[in-house]
Coordinates of C-alpha atoms in Angstrom, one line a residue:
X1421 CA 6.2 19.0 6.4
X1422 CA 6.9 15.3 6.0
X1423 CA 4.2 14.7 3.5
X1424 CA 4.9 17.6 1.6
X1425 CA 8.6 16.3 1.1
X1426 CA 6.7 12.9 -0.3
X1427 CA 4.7 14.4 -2.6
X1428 CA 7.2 16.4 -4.2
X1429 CA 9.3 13.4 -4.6
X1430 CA 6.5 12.0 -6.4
X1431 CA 6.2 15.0 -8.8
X1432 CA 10.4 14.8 -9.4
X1433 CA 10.1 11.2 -10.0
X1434 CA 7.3 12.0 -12.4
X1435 CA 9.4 14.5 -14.0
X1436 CA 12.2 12.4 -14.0
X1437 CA 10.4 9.9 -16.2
X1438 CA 9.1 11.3 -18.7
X1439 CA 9.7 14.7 -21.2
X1440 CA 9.3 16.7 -17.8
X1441 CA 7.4 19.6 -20.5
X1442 CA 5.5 17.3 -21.9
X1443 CA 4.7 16.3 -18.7
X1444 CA 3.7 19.2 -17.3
X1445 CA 1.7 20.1 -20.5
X1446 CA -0.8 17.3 -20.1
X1447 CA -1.0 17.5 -16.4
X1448 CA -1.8 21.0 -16.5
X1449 CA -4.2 20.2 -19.3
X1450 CA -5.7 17.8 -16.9
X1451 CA -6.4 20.3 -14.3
X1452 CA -7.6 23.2 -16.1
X1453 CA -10.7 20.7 -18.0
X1454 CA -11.0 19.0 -14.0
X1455 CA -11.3 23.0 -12.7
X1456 CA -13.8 23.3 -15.1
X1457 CA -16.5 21.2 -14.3
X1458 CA -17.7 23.2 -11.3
X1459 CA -19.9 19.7 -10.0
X1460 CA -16.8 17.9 -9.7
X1461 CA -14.9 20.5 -8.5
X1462 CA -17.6 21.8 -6.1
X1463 CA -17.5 17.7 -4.9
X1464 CA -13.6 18.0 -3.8
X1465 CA -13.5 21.1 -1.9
X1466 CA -16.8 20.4 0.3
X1467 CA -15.3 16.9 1.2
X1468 CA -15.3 17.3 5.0
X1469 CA -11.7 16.7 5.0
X1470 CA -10.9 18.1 1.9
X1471 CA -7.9 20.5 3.8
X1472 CA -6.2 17.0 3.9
X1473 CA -5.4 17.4 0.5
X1474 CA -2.8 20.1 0.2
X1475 CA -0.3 18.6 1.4
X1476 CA 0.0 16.2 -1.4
X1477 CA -0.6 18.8 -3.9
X1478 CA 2.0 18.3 -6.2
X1479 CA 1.9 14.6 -6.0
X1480 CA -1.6 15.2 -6.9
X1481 CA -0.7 17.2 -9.9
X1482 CA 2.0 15.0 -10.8
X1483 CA -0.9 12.2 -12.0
X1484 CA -3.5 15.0 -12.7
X1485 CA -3.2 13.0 -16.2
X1486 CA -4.2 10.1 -15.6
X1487 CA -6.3 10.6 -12.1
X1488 CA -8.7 13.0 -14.5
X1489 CA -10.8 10.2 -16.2
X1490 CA -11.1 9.0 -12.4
X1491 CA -12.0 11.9 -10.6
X1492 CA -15.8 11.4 -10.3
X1493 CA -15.2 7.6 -9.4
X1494 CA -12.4 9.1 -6.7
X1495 CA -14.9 11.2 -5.3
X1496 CA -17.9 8.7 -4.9
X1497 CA -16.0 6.4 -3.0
X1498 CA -13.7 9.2 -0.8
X1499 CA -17.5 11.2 -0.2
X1500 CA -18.4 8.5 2.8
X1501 CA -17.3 9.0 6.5
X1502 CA -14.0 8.2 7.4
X1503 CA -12.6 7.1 3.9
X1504 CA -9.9 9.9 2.9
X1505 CA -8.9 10.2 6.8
X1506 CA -7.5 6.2 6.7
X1507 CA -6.1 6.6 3.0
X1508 CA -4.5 10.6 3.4
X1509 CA -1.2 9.5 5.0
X1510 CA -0.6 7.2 2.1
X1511 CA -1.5 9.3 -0.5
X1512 CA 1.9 9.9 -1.7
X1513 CA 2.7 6.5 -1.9
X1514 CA -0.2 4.8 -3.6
X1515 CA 0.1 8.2 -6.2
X1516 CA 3.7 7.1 -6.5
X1517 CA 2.8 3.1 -7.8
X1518 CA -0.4 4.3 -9.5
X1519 CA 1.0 2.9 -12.8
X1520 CA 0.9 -0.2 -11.6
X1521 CA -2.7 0.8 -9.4
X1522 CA -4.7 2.1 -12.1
X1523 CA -5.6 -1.0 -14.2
X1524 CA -7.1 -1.9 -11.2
X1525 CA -8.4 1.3 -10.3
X1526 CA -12.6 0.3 -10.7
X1527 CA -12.3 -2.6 -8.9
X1528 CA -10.4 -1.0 -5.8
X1529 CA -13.0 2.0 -6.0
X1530 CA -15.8 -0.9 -5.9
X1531 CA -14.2 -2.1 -2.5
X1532 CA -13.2 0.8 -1.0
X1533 CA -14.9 0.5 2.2
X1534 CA -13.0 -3.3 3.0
X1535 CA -9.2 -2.0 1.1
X1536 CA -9.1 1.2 3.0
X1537 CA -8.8 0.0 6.6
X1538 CA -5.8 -1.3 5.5
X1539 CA -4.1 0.6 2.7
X1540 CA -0.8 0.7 4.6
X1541 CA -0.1 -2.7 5.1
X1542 CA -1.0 -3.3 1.5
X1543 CA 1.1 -1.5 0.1
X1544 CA 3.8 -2.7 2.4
X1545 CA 3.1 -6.2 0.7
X1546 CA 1.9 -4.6 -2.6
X1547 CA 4.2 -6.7 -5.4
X1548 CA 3.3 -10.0 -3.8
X1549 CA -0.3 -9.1 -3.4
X1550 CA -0.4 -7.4 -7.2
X1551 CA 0.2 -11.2 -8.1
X1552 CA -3.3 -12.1 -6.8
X1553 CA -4.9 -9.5 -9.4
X1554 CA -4.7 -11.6 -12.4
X1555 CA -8.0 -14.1 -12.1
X1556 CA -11.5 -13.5 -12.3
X1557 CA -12.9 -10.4 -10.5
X1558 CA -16.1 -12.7 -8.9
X1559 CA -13.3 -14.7 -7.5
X1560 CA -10.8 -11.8 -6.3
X1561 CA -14.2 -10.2 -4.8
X1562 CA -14.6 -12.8 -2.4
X1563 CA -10.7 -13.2 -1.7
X1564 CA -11.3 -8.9 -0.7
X1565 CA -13.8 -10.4 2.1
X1566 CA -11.0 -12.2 4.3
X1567 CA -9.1 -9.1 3.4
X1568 CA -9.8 -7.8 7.5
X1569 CA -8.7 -11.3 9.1
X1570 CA -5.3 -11.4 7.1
X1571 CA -3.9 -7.8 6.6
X1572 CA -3.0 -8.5 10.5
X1573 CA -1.0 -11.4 9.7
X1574 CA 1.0 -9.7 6.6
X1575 CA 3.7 -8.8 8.2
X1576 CA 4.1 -12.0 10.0
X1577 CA 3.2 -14.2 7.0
X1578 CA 5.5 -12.1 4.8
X1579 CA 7.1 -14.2 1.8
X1580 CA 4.2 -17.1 2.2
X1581 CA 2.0 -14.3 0.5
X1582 CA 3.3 -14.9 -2.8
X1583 CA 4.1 -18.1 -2.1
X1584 CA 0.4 -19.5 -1.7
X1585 CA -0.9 -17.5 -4.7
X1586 CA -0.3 -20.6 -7.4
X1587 CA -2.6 -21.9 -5.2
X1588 CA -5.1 -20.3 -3.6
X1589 CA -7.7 -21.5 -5.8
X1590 CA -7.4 -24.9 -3.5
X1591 CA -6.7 -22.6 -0.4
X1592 CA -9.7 -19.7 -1.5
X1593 CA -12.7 -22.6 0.3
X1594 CA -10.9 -23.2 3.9
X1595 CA -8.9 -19.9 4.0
X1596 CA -11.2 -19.0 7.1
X1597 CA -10.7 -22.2 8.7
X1598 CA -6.7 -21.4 8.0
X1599 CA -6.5 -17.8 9.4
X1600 CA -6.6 -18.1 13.6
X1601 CA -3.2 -20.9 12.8
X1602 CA -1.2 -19.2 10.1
X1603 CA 0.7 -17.1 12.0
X1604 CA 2.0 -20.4 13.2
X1605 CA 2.8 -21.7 10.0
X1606 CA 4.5 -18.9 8.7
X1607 CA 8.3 -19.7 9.3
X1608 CA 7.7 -22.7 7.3
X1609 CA 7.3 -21.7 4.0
X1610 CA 7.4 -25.6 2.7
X1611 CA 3.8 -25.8 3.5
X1612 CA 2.8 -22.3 1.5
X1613 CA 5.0 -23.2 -1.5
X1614 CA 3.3 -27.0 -1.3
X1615 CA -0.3 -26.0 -0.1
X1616 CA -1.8 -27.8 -3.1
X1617 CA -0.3 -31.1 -2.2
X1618 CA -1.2 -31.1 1.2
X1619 CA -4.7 -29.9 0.6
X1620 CA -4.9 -32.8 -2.2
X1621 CA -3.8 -35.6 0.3
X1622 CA -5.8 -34.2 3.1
X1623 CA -8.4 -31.6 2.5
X1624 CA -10.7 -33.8 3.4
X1625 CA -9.5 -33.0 7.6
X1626 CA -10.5 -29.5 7.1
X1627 CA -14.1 -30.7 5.7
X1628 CA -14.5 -32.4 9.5
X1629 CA -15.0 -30.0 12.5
X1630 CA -13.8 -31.5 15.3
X1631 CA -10.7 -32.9 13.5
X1632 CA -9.6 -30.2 11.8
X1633 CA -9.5 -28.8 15.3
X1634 CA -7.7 -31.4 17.1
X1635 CA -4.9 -31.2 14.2
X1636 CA -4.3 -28.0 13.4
X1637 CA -4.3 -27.1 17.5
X1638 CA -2.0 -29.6 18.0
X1639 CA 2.1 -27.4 18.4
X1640 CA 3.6 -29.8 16.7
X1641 CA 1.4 -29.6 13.4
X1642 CA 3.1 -26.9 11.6
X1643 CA 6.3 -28.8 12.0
X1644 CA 4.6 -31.9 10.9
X1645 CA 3.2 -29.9 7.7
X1646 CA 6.0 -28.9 6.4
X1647 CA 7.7 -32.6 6.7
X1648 CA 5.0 -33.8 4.9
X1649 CA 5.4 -30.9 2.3
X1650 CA 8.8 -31.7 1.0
X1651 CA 8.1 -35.1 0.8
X1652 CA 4.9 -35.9 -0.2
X1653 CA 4.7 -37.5 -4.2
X1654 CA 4.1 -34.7 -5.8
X1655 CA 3.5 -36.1 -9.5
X1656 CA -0.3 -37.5 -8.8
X1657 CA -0.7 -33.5 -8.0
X1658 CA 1.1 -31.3 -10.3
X1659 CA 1.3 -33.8 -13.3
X1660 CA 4.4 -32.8 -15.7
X1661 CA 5.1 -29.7 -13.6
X1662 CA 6.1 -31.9 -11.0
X1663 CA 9.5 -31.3 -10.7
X1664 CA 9.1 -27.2 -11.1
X1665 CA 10.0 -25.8 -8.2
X1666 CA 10.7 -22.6 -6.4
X1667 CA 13.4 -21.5 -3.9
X1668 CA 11.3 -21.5 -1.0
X1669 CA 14.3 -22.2 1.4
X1670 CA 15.7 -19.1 1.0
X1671 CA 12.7 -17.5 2.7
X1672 CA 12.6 -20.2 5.2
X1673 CA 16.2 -18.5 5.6
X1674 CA 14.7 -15.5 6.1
X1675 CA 12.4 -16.4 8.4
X1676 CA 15.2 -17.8 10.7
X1677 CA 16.9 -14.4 10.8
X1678 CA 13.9 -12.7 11.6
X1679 CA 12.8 -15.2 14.2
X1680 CA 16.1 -14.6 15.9
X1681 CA 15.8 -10.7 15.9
X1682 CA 12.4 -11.4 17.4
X1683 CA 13.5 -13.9 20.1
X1684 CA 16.5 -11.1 21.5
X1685 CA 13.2 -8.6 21.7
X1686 CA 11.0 -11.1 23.5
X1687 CA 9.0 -11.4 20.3
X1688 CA 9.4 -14.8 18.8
X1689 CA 6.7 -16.8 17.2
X1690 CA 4.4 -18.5 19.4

């Protein structure tokens, strides 16, 4: 099957890597010591959907290493209703970047219940959302909370994901006043890349209801934002760093291409 194909993949790769004996020796380590605490084992095979499993068998094997010290956290948070069947079809994958998953292994367990809803599209977007990782966890927790209002806008927000992280300590306080309009904003990456001088000149509209409303409704507004993003001083802002900058024009590039593709399949940006 299809997802057998992917987890071997994962094992080659694994292989690959590393002293593929050496390899095997500690994975199969791994598994004999995990086969032989009968609790945890016991745990696994009555999980109601434990058959779901096998086909990612030698994936699974393939990071037997380092999933061991894991396993019990792994099976607190897969042992709830509906849990394994939304992350199973992407087992393969998210065993295939657990290197870079692992680190961050507790705190995903901690939040399973909001991450796994929407495990593919994360990992879809997974190097620009890794970049949000590195802050405090009290402030990554509540970022996790808007998690269900923008994993539907990933794909249409695209490069602006990594582009608003420098900022999204200024962002983190309106971000749900943001959501219902940044599908609109979207092909104008000037205003993600510059979302820390436009909340410093006028944060203070999103602070006001009824104004806040009036502007960002208004179709011209993201047009108007991004104007104001390239040409706004930026110095009273950023200080020194003033003058950094990154090449957000190429994925306003980007965005132009895509928009295109989307306008000849009647699917264009509203």
């Amino acid at each position: 099957t299809a997802s057998e194909e992917r987890s071997a993949r994962v094992l080659w790769t694994r292989l690959r890597q590393a002293d593929p004996w050496d390899a095997l020796r500690q994975d199969a380590a791994s598994l004999l010591r995990l086969g032989s605490n009968v609790t945890l084992a016991r745990g696994y095979l009555q999980l109601s959907s434990s058959s779901r499993l096998v086909p990612h068998a030698a994936a699974i094997v393939a990071r037997a290493a380092k999933l061991e010290r894991h396993a019990p956290g792994i099976l607190l948070a897969v042992d709830r209703d509906g849990i394994l069947e939304l992350v199973e079809p992407h087992l393969d994958e998210v065993l295939q970047r657990f290197d870079q998953i692992e680190p961050h292994l507790p705190f995903v367990l901690d939040h399973v219940d909001v991450l796994a809803p929407h495990v593919g599209v994360i990992l879809k977007h997974f190097d620009a959302l890794l970049l949000y990782v590195d802050q405090p966890k009290d402030d990554l927790a509540s970022l996790v909370q808007y998690l269900p209002i923008f994993a539907p806008l990933f794909d249409t927000l695209g490069p602006n994901i990594a582009l608003a992280q420098p900022h999204i300590k200024a962002l983190a306080p309106h971000l749900s006043t943001i959501a219902p309009h940044a599908a609109r904003f979207a092909p104008y990456c000037a205003v993600s890349a510059n979302a820390d001088v436009l909340l410093w000149y006028f944060g203070w509209v999103l602070r006001l209801p009824l104004l806040r409303h009036l502007l960002l409704s208004l179709p011209a507004m993201p047009r108007i934002a991004a104007f104001l993003a390239r040409r706004l001083p930026r110095r009273p802002v950023r200080g020194r760093t003033a003058d950094y900058e990154c090449d957000w024009e190429a994925c306003e590039d980007f965005f132009r291409e895509t928009q295109r593709g989307r306008r000849g399949r009647g699917l264009a940006f509203a």
